[in-house]
């Protein structure tokens, strides 16, 4: 069997049509329903918009199926959940062994690094948010 990355499908609503694409509002459904941590990314009422280039004949109000690779979702989860742990461990060892601080100060610096990891996640989100590409699978029949 080939090493294929599973693609998750979600639904989105077209809220604006342009000459070269559409602006969509992504509604939480599909993979969000089965995700154990779906509340972390904004809760059940949160939606967000994204612009997609397409030549499909879509109209405002159309519901479409979109996909994003599981690899992108996995990378996002890694950044949000694992990166802060790496920051904590790195800053602990940095304080304890390089600067030879006491255990208490090393732990305090380790927990303080969570703020730095939050800033890093925020900056990464701003830098790469528009580089994530959704693919339109098709229009949902009414």
Short mmCIF file of C-alpha atoms in Angstrom, two decimals:
data_model
loop_
_atom_site.label_atom_id
_atom_site.label_comp_id
_atom_site.label_asym_id
_atom_site.label_seq_id
_atom_site.Cartn_x
_atom_site.Cartn_y
_atom_site.Cartn_z
CA UNK A 1 0.00 0.00 0.00
CA UNK A 2 1.30 3.46 -0.86
CA UNK A 3 2.16 6.08 1.74
CA UNK A 4 -0.72 8.43 1.20
CA UNK A 5 -1.75 11.16 3.58
CA UNK A 6 -5.44 11.00 4.37
CA UNK A 7 -7.36 14.08 3.32
CA UNK A 8 -10.10 15.39 5.58
CA UNK A 9 -13.14 17.01 4.05
CA UNK A 10 -15.11 19.91 5.48
CA UNK A 11 -17.92 22.11 4.25
CA UNK A 12 -17.76 25.83 3.64
CA UNK A 13 -20.14 28.54 2.51
CA UNK A 14 -19.27 30.94 -0.32
CA UNK A 15 -19.73 34.45 1.06
CA UNK A 16 -18.19 36.46 -1.77
CA UNK A 17 -17.31 35.76 -5.40
CA UNK A 18 -14.36 37.32 -7.24
CA UNK A 19 -13.17 37.02 -10.83
CA UNK A 20 -10.39 34.60 -9.87
CA UNK A 21 -11.83 32.90 -6.81
CA UNK A 22 -14.13 32.98 -3.82
CA UNK A 23 -14.13 33.97 -0.18
CA UNK A 24 -15.45 31.13 1.93
CA UNK A 25 -16.60 30.80 5.50
CA UNK A 26 -15.51 27.48 6.91
CA UNK A 27 -18.15 25.94 9.10
CA UNK A 28 -17.16 23.53 11.82
CA UNK A 29 -18.29 20.11 10.69
CA UNK A 30 -16.82 16.97 9.28
CA UNK A 31 -13.55 16.23 11.04
CA UNK A 32 -14.28 18.76 13.81
CA UNK A 33 -17.18 16.62 15.05
CA UNK A 34 -14.91 13.67 15.78
CA UNK A 35 -11.94 15.66 17.10
CA UNK A 36 -11.42 15.27 20.83
CA UNK A 37 -9.91 18.74 21.10
CA UNK A 38 -12.24 20.69 18.84
CA UNK A 39 -12.96 23.13 21.67
CA UNK A 40 -9.34 24.28 21.69
CA UNK A 41 -9.54 25.88 18.26
CA UNK A 42 -12.38 28.23 19.04
CA UNK A 43 -15.34 26.26 20.27
CA UNK A 44 -18.46 25.12 18.46
CA UNK A 45 -19.62 28.55 17.25
CA UNK A 46 -16.38 29.71 15.69
CA UNK A 47 -15.96 29.99 11.95
CA UNK A 48 -13.30 31.62 9.85
CA UNK A 49 -12.89 32.91 6.31
CA UNK A 50 -10.36 32.00 3.64
CA UNK A 51 -9.89 33.07 0.04
CA UNK A 52 -9.49 30.31 -2.54
CA UNK A 53 -8.62 30.64 -6.21
CA UNK A 54 -10.97 28.65 -8.41
CA UNK A 55 -12.55 28.68 -11.84
CA UNK A 56 -15.67 26.80 -10.73
CA UNK A 57 -18.95 28.62 -11.39
CA UNK A 58 -19.90 29.34 -7.79
CA UNK A 59 -22.40 31.84 -6.43
CA UNK A 60 -22.77 33.58 -3.10
CA UNK A 61 -24.47 31.22 -0.65
CA UNK A 62 -23.27 27.99 -2.29
CA UNK A 63 -22.10 25.24 0.03
CA UNK A 64 -18.91 23.55 -1.11
CA UNK A 65 -16.75 20.68 0.09
CA UNK A 66 -13.14 21.61 0.77
CA UNK A 67 -10.15 19.57 1.83
CA UNK A 68 -6.88 20.11 3.60
CA UNK A 69 -4.29 17.40 4.09
CA UNK A 70 -3.97 15.67 7.42
CA UNK A 71 -0.28 16.55 7.31
CA UNK A 72 -1.11 20.23 7.69
CA UNK A 73 -3.48 19.46 10.56
CA UNK A 74 -0.83 17.30 12.22
CA UNK A 75 1.82 20.03 11.88
CA UNK A 76 -0.58 22.57 13.36
CA UNK A 77 -1.27 20.30 16.32
CA UNK A 78 2.45 19.78 16.83
CA UNK A 79 3.09 23.52 16.89
CA UNK A 80 0.24 24.25 19.29
CA UNK A 81 0.72 21.37 21.73
CA UNK A 82 4.32 20.11 21.51
CA UNK A 83 6.28 23.32 20.84
CA UNK A 84 5.46 24.78 24.30
CA UNK A 85 6.76 21.60 25.95
CA UNK A 86 10.02 21.88 24.00
CA UNK A 87 10.30 25.53 25.07
CA UNK A 88 9.81 24.55 28.72
CA UNK A 89 12.44 21.80 28.60
CA UNK A 90 14.93 23.93 26.67
CA UNK A 91 14.63 26.92 29.00
CA UNK A 92 14.85 24.70 32.08
CA UNK A 93 18.13 23.15 30.93
CA UNK A 94 19.40 26.52 29.74
CA UNK A 95 18.79 28.08 33.16
CA UNK A 96 19.92 25.08 35.20
CA UNK A 97 23.09 24.05 33.42
CA UNK A 98 24.28 26.97 31.29
CA UNK A 99 23.50 29.79 33.71
CA UNK A 100 23.75 27.52 36.78
CA UNK A 101 20.64 28.97 38.39
CA UNK A 102 18.93 27.26 41.30
CA UNK A 103 16.25 24.67 40.72
CA UNK A 104 13.48 27.11 41.67
CA UNK A 105 14.63 29.78 39.22
CA UNK A 106 15.07 27.19 36.48
CA UNK A 107 11.50 25.99 37.00
CA UNK A 108 10.22 29.57 37.08
CA UNK A 109 12.04 30.36 33.83
CA UNK A 110 10.70 27.14 32.34
CA UNK A 111 7.10 28.16 33.07
CA UNK A 112 7.82 31.71 31.90
CA UNK A 113 8.90 30.27 28.56
CA UNK A 114 5.24 29.34 27.95
CA UNK A 115 4.60 33.03 27.31
CA UNK A 116 7.43 33.07 24.79
CA UNK A 117 6.06 29.94 23.11
CA UNK A 118 2.63 31.59 22.93
CA UNK A 119 4.17 34.57 21.16
CA UNK A 120 6.06 32.23 18.81
CA UNK A 121 2.83 30.36 17.98
CA UNK A 122 1.03 33.65 17.35
CA UNK A 123 3.78 34.85 14.99
CA UNK A 124 3.89 31.50 13.16
CA UNK A 125 0.12 31.63 12.78
CA UNK A 126 0.24 35.13 11.30
CA UNK A 127 3.08 34.18 8.94
CA UNK A 128 1.66 30.91 7.64
CA UNK A 129 -2.12 31.33 7.97
CA UNK A 130 -2.59 32.52 4.40
CA UNK A 131 -0.16 29.95 3.02
CA UNK A 132 -2.42 27.05 3.97
CA UNK A 133 -4.19 25.96 0.83
CA UNK A 134 -7.65 24.51 0.85
CA UNK A 135 -8.79 22.62 -2.21
CA UNK A 136 -12.37 22.75 -3.43
CA UNK A 137 -13.62 19.22 -4.01
CA UNK A 138 -16.97 20.26 -5.38
CA UNK A 139 -20.27 21.98 -4.87
CA UNK A 140 -22.77 20.32 -2.55
CA UNK A 141 -26.03 19.71 -4.36
CA UNK A 142 -29.02 21.46 -2.82
#
